[in-house]
Structure formats: structure tokens, C-alpha cells
Coordinates of C-alpha atoms in Angstrom, one line a residue:
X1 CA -5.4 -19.5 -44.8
X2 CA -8.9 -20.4 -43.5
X3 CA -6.4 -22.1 -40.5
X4 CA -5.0 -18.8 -39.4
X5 CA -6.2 -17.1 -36.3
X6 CA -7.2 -13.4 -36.4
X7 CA -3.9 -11.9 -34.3
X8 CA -1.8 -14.1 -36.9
X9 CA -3.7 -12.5 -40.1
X10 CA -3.4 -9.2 -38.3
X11 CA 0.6 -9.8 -37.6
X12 CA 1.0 -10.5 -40.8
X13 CA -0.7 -7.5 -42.3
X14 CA 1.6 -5.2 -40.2
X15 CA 4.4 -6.8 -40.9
X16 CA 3.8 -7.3 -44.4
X17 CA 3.9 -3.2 -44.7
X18 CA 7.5 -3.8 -43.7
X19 CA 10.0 -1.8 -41.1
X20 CA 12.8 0.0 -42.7
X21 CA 15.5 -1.0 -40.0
X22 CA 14.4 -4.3 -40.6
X23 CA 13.6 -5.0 -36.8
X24 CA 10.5 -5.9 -36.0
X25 CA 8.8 -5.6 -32.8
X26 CA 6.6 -8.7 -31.1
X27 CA 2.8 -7.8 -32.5
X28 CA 0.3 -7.5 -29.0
X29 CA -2.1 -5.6 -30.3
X30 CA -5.6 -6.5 -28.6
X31 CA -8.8 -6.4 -29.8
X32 CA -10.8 -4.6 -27.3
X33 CA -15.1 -4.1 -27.6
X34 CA -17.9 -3.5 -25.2
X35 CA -20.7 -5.7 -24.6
X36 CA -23.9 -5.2 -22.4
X37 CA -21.6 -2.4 -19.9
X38 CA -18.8 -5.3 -19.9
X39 CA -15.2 -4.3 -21.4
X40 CA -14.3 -7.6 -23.0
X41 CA -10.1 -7.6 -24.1
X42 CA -9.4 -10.4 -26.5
X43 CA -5.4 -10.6 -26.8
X44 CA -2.9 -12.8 -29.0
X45 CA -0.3 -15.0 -27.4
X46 CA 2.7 -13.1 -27.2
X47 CA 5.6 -15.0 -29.3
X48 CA 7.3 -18.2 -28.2
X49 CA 10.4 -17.7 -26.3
X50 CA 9.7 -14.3 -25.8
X51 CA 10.4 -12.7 -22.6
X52 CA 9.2 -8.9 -21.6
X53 CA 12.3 -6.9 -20.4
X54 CA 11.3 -6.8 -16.9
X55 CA 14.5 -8.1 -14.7
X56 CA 13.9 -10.3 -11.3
X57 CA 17.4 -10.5 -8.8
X58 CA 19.1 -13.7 -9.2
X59 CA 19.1 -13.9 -5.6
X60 CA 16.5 -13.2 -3.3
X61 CA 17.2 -9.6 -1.6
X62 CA 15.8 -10.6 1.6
X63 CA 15.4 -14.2 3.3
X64 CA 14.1 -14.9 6.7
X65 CA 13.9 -18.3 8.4
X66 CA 16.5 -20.8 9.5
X67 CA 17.0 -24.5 10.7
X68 CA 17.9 -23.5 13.9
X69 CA 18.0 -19.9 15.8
X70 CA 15.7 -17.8 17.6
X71 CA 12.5 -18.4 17.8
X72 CA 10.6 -15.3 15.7
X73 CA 12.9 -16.9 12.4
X74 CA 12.3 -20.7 13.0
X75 CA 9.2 -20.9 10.2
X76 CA 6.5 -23.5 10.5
X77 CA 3.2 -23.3 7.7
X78 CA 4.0 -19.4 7.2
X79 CA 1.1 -20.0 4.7
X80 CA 1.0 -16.7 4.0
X81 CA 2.8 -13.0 3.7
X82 CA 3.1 -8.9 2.4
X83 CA 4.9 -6.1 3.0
X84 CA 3.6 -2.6 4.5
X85 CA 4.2 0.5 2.8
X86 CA 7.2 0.7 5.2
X87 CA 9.1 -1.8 4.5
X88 CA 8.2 -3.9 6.8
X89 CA 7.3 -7.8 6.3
X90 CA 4.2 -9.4 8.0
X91 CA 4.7 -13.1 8.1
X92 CA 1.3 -15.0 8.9
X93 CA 3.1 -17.9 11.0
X94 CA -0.2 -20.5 11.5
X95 CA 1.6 -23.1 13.4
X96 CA 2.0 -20.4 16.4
X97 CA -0.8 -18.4 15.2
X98 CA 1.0 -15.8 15.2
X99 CA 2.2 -12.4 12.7
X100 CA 5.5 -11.9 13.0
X101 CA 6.8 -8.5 11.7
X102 CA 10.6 -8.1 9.9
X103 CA 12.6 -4.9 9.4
X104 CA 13.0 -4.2 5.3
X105 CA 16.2 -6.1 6.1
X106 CA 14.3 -9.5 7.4
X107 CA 15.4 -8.5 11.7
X108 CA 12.7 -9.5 13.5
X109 CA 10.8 -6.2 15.1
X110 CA 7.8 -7.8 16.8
X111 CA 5.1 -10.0 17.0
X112 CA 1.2 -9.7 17.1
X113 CA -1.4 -12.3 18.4
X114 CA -0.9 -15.5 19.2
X115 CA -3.6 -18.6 20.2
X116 CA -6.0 -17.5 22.6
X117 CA -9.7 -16.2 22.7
X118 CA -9.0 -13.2 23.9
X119 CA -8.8 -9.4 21.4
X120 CA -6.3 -9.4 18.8
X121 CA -5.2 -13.4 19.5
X122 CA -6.1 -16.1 16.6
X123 CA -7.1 -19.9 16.9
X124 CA -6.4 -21.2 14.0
X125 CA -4.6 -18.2 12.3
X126 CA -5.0 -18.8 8.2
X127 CA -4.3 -15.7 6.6
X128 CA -3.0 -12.1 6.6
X129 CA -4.9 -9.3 3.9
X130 CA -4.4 -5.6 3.5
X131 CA -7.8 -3.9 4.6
X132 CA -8.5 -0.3 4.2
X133 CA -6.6 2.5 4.5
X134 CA -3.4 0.9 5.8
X135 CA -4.7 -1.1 8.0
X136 CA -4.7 -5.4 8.0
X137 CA -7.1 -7.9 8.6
X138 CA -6.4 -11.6 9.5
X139 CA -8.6 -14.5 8.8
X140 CA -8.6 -17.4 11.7
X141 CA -10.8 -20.0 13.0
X142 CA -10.9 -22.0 9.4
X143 CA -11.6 -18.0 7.5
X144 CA -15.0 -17.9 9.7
X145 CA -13.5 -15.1 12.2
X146 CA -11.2 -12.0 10.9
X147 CA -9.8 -9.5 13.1
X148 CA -8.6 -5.8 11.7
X149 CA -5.1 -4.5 13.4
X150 CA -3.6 -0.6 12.5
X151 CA -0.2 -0.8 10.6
X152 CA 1.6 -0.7 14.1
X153 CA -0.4 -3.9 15.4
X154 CA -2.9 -2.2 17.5
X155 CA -6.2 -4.7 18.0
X156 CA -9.0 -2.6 16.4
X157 CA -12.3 -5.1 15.9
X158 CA -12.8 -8.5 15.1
X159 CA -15.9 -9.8 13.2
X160 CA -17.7 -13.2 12.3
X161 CA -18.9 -13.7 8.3
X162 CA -22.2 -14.6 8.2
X163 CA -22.6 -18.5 7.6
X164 CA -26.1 -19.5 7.2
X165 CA -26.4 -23.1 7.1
X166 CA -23.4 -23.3 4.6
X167 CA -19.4 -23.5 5.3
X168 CA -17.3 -21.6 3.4
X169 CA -13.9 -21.2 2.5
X170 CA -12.4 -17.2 2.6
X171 CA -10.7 -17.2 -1.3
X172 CA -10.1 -12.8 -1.5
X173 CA -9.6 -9.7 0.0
X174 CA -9.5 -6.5 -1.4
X175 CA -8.2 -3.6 0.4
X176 CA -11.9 -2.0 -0.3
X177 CA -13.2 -3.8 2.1
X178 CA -14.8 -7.1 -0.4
X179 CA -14.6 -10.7 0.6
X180 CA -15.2 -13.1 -1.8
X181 CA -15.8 -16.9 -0.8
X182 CA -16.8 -20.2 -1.7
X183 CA -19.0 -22.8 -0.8
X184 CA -17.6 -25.6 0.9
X185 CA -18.6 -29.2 0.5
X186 CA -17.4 -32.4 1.9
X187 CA -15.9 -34.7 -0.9
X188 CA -16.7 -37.9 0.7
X189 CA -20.4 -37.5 -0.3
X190 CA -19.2 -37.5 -4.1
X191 CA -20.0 -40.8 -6.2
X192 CA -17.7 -43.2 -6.9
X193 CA -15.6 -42.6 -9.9
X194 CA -14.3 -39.1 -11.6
X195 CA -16.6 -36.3 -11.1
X196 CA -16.7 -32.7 -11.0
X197 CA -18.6 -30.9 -8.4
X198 CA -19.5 -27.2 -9.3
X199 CA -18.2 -24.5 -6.9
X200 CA -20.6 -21.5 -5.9
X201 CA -18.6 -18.7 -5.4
X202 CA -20.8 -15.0 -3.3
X203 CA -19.2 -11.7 -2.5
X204 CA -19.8 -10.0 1.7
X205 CA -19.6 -7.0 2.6
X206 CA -16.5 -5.3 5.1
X207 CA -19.2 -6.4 8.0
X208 CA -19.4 -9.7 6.8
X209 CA -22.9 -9.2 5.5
X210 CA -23.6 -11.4 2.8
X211 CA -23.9 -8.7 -0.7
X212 CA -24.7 -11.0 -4.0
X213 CA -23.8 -14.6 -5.4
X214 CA -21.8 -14.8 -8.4
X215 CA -22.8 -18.2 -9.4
X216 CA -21.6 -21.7 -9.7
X217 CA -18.3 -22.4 -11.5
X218 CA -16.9 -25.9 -12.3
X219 CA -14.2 -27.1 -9.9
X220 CA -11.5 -29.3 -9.6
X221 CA -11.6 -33.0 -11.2
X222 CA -12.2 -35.8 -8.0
X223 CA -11.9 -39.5 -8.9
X224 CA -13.4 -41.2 -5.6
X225 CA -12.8 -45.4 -5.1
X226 CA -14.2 -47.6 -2.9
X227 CA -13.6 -51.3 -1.9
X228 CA -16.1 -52.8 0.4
X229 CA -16.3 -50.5 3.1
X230 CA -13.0 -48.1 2.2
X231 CA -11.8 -46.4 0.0
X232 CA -10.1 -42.9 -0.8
X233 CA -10.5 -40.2 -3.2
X234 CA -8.3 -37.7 -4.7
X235 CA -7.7 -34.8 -6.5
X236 CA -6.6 -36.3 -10.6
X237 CA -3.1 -35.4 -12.4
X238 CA -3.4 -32.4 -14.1
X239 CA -6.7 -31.1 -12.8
X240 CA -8.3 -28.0 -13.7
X241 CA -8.8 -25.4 -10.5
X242 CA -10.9 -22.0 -10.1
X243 CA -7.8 -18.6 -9.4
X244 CA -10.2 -16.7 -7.1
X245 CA -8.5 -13.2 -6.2
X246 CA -8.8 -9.3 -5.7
X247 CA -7.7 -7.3 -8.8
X248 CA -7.9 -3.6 -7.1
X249 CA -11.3 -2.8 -6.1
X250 CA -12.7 -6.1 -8.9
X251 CA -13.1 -9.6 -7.4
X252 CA -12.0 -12.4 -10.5
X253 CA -13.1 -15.9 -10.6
X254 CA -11.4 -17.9 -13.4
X255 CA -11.6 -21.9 -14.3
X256 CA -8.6 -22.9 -15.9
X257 CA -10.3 -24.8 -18.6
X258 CA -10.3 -21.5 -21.1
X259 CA -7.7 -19.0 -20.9
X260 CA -10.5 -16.2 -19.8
X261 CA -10.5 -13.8 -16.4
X262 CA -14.1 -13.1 -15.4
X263 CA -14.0 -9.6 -12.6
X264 CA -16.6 -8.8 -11.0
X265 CA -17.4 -5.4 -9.0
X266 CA -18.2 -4.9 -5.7
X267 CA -22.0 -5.2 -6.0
X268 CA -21.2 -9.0 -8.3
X269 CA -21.8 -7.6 -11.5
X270 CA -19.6 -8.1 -14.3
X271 CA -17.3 -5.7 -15.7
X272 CA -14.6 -7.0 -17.5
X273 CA -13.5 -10.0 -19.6
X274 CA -10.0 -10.8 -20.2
X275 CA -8.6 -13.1 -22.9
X276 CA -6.1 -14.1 -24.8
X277 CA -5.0 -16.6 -27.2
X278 CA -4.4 -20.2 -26.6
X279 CA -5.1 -24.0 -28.2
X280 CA -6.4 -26.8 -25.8
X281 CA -4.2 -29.3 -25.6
X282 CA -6.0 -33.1 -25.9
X283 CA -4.2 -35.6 -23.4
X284 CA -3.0 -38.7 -25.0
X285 CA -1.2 -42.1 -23.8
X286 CA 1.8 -40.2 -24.9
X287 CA 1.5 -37.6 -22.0
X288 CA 1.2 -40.0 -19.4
X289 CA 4.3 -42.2 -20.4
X290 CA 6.1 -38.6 -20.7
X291 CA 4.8 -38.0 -17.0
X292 CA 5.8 -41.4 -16.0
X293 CA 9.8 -40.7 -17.0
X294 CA 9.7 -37.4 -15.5
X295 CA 8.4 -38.9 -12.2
X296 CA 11.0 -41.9 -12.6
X297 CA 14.0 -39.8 -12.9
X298 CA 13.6 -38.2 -9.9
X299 CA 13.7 -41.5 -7.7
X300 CA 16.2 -42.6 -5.5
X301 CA 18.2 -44.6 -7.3
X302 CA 17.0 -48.3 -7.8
X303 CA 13.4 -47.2 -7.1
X304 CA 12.9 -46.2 -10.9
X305 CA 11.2 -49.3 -12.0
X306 CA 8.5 -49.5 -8.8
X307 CA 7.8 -46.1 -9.7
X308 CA 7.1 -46.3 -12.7
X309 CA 5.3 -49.8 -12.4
X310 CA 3.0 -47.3 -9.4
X311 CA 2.2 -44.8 -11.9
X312 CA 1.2 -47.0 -14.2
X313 CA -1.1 -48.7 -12.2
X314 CA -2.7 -45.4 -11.4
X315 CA -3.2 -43.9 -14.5
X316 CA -5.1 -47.0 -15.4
X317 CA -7.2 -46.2 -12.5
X318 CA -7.3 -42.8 -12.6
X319 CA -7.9 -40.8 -15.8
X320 CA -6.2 -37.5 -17.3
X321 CA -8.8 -34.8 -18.0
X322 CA -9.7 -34.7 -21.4
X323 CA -8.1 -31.2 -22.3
X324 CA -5.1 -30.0 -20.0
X325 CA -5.5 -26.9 -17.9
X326 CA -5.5 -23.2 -20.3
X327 CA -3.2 -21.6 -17.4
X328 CA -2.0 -22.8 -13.9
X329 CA -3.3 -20.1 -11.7
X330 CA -3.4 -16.4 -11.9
X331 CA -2.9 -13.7 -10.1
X332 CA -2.8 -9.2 -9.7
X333 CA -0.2 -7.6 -8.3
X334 CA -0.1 -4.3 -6.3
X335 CA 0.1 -2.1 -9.7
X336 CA -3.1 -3.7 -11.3
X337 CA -1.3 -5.9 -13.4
X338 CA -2.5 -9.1 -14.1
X339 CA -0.4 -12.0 -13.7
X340 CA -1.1 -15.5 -15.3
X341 CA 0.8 -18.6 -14.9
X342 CA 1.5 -20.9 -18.1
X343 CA 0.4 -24.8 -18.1
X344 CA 3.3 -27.2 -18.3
X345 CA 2.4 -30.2 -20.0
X346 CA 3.8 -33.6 -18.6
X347 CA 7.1 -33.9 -19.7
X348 CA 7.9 -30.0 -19.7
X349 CA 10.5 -28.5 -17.2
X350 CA 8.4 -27.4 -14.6
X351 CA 10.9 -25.4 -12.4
X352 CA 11.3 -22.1 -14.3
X353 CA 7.7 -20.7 -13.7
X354 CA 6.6 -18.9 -16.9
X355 CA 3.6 -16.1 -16.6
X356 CA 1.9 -13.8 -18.8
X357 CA 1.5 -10.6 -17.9
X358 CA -1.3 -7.7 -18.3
X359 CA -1.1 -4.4 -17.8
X360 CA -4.5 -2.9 -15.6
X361 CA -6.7 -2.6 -18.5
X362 CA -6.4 -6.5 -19.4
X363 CA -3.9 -5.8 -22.2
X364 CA -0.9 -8.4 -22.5
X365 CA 2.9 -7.0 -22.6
X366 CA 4.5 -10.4 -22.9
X367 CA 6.1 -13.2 -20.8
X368 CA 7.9 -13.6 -17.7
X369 CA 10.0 -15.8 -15.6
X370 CA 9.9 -16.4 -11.9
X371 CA 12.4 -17.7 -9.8
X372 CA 12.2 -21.3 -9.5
X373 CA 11.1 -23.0 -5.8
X374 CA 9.1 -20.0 -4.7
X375 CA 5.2 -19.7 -4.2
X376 CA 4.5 -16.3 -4.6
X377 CA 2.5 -14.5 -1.8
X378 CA 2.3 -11.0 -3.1
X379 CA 3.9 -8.4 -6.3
X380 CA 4.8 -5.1 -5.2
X381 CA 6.0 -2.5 -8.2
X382 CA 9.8 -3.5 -7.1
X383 CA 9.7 -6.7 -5.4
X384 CA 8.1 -10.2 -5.6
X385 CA 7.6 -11.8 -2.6
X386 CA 6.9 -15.4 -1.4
X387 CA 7.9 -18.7 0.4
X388 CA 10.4 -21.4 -0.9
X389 CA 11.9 -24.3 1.0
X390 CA 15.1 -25.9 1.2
X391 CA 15.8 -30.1 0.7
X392 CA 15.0 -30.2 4.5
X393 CA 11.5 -28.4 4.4
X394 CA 12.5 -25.7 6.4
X395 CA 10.8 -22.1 4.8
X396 CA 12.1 -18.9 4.0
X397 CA 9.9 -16.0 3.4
X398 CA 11.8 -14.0 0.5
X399 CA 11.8 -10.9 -1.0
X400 CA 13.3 -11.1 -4.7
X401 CA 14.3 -7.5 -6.3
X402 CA 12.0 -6.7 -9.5
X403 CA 12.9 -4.8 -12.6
X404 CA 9.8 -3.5 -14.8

């Protein structure tokens, strides 16, 4: 018994005082305290197999893009995406630096920018963000510059972050006018071998103005090499990242090496603490073989063998990190509710993405599927929305129907 977590002794004890119709719902019951003015919200794992009756399309409702037409639906890095409370979908097209705006239908209305110096054009366009009120902001010139447009496209301001002596990369917006970022540092001063720089993460103000630090918070796993005079580095298998994003007026930075959601409010202090159940999962020789079939299986035919004789070579070079990722990356949608990927584990079927989900005060509900192929940009209440791309590369931005 000593074995047994504290959600399974609890499950037990409820469902040891029996149901008389002899069903018996999944046990989510949280265990919720408050520490030092921070709401802490430890949750069990919701049951294997599970899924929380929430129902996506099983087609997307809306899809924009093609491999050949006119020009506002030809797609090239349309890194990013979200809908107005119209309707209408704002595509952040980078390659053209441009935001193209679609009917609730995917018909092209108009489009805003474009490269230049001059007001409301981008060089360099990155990313799109709802800003306050109903207003948007994009980020351009590498997240250093953002500009603020009105919901009809109307150039309002544009303003610089401050930089000091330190680059940065833009990770969050929140519509309250926070902007979270991250230090940036150049790889090729790491040492040779696996290392794991720290990444230090501050919250600015709507003007830019630098507000508080949050602190430093281990990154992602590098494994450098050099011989002689080159080499190359990379990013290893499996590595654990930082989910960095805007949960309503909070700002959340959370590692992926424990299954725990950090938010922060506006003025860096933190509020709330999210967790919930999980077991850290060693690696082991047999992980790597499992991720060398996977890898194999998709080659062109005859190529199996060098593929796998290429991966082995690399994992002798390259390690595994000790424990795999708690979670994959994590994100809120528009209601509050948090949303966190699962980890698969080499081997696992890694097209039907799997995510936990939260409702706004940190407390789980259960799981749910997304549909397989798309990066999600944005979660309305009724819609999921995001880019996927066809055995040719080309992009769609879609717009899949939601359920809850």
C-alpha cells in the first residue's frame, strides 16, 4: 500500500463506498491549498484511455491555401494565425510580410502591411497577437519592433521593446497589454559536448518598458561537436523545452521536466501553481532501438538498413536525456482553459495528439484528441484553429469545428 499515490488511495476510498447503478464516474478530484498568496492545484491523472466528451469535426470546417491560385491563398511560413470576434481569420503570411484577412468562410477580404519601412508595413513580419480592446499587434523585425492595427486594419502606433545590451526573443502576448520574453544567446559559444544552458525569461510593459525578471529556467538539451576547426551542434532526441504563453491576464513559464505550470501576474509575481500527476519515465537502450524502427519504417523503400545504420551511429554520439519530457508543450485557450500536450515515448503513435485539459482555475476535466497533422495556433470556445501541410509542403490555415 505504502506504493500507492494519494489520488489512487483517495479513488479507492470513494469508490469503495460503492454507486448503486453500478457506474462509476472517472475520480478528478484535486487537491487544492494556498501557500505564501500562491493557489497551488495538485490533480491526479485522469484514467488511461479516457477521453472528456468534448467532440472536434472530422474535417476541418474551413481551409485556406492552395498549390496554385491567386495570390492572397498561395501560403508561404504563415507561422502564425486567430480569428476576430467577427469571424474573420488573420493569417500572419512572413514570407510576404504580410496579414492577410479571410471571410468566416476562408474568401480572401484584404490584406494589411507588407515589407517596407514605412507606418503599418513589417520587415521581417513574425507574429500576429490580440492586443487590447479588439485591437492587434504584430511583432516584426526578429520580435524587436510591434506595431498595433484597429480590428479593420487601420495603422494606429508602432513601438520598439527596450533591449539593453541583451537580444531577446518575443515568447507571449496577452490581450492586457504583457509581453513576456526571453534572453537570447548564441549556441555556438556552448562547450563541446551535451549541455544545458539556462534561459532567463522578464515581463515589459504595453510600451515596451522593461517591468520585472522572472528568473532563469533550464532550457533545451544541446550536444555541440567539433573536429579540428568544424563542427555542428544540435538540439538532442527528445529534449526537454520551456511552453512560455499568456493564460488571460497571467504570463506561464513551464519546463517540461515536471508536469507543473508556473503563472505569473503582471507585475512577475507568482500566483498560481498547477499540477498534476505523472511518473518520469528513465530512457533506456530499449527506447532508442524502439525509435530506430519507427524512424526505419518510414523510409523509402531499400533505404531501411542506412537508416537505421545513421541512427545508430548517432545515438552513440548523441545521448537521450536521462528522464523523457513530463508533457510536450502546453497551452490556454480563449475560455481560460489550460491545455497540455502528452509526451509520446519513442515507439508510440505520435499522430493522434493527446492533451490534458484544465478548466481556468487549474482543475483537470480529462483527455483530449486533436486532429492529427495540425499545429495549433489558437482555441476559440467553438473552434480550434491552426496550420497543417500536405505531402507537398504546401499550408493550409484551418479552422476545425469544436464541441465542449
Amino acid at each position: 500500500m505504502e506504493s500507492l499515490s494519494r489520488f489512487t488511495l483517495l479513488f479507492l476510498a470513494m469508490a469503495a463506498c460503492g454507486d448503486p447503478s453500478g457506474a462509476r464516474a472517472p475520480l478528478l478530484e484535486p487537491l487544492v491549498r494556498d501557500s505564501a498568496d500562491v493557489r497551488i492545484v495538485e490533480n491526479p491523472r485522469p484514467p488511461s484511455g479516457s477521453r472528456l466528451d468534448w467532440r472536434v469535426g472530422t474535417e476541418p470546417a474551413v481551409s485556406i491555401g492552395e498549390l496554385e491560385g491567386a495570390d492572397p491563398y498561395l501560403l508561404q511560413w504563415a507561422l502564425d494565425a486567430l480569428i476576430l470576434p467577427d469571424g474573420r481569420i488573420v493569417v500572419a503570411n512572413t514570407s510576404t510580410d504580410e496579414l492577410r484577412v479571410f471571410d468566416a468562410l476562408g474568401r480572401h477580404l484584404e490584406t494589411w502591411g507588407g515589407s517596407g519601412e514605412g507606418p503599418g508595413e513589417f520587415t521581417s513580419l513574425s507574429q500576429v497577437y490580440r492586443w487590447r480592446e479588439d485591437s492587434l499587434i504584430a511583432l516584426y523585425s526578429q520580435g524587436r519592433r510591434l506595431s498595433v492595427f484597429d480590428s479593420a486594419g487601420n495603422f494606429g502606433r508602432a513601438f520598439s521593446l527596450q533591449r539593453d545590451d541583451k537580444f531577446f526573443l518575443v515568447e507571449a502576448v496577452s490581450p492586457a497589454g504583457v509581453i513576456l520574453t526571453s534572453d537570447l544567446f548564441m549556441r555556438g559559444s556552448l562547450p563541446e559536448g551535451l549541455s544545458r544552458p539556462e534561459e532567463h525569461f522578464r515581463v515589459r510593459g504595453s510600451e515596451g518598458q522593461m517591468v520585472t525578471s522572472l528568473g532563469s529556467f533550464p532550457g533545451t538539451e544541446w550536444f555541440s561537436y567539433w573536429s579540428g576547426t568544424s563542427g555542428w551542434g544540435s538540439e538532442i532526441a527528445f529534449a526537454h523545452r520551456i511552453s512560455a504563453f499568456a493564460w488571460g491576464d497571467l504570463v506561464v513559464v513551464a519546463p517540461s521536466d515536471t508536469y507543473e505550470i508556473k503563472a505569473f501576474g503582471p507585475n512577475g509575481t507568482l500566483q498560481r501553481i498547477v499540477r498534476r500527476e505523472h511518473d518520469l519515465v528513465v530512457s533506456t537502450p530499449a527506447h532508442i532501438d524502439a525509435e530506430i524502427e519507427l524512424q526505419a519504417a518510414q523510409a523509402d523503400e531499400g533505404e531501411e538498413e542506412t537508416v537505421r545504420q545513421e541512427l545508430r551511429e548517432r545515438y552513440e554520439l548523441v545521448p537521450l536525456p536521462e528522464n523523457f519530457p513530463a508533457f510536450r508543450t502546453a497551452m490556454a485557450d480563449l475560455t481560460g482553459h489550460l491545455w497540455v500536450r502528452e509526451f509520446e515515448l519513442p515507439g508510440e503513435d505520435r499522430s493522434i495528439p493527446v492533451w490534458t485539459i484544465f478548466d481556468p482555475d487549474g482543475r483537470v476535466l480529462g483527455f483530449v484528441e486533436t486532429p492529427a497533422g495540425l499545429d495549433i495556433y489558437e482555441i476559440g470556445d467553438d473552434y480550434i484553429l491552426g496550420i497543417a501541410r500536405d505531402d507537398m509542403r504546401v499550408e493550409y490555415i484551418q479552422v476545425w469545428s469544436l464541441e465542449r
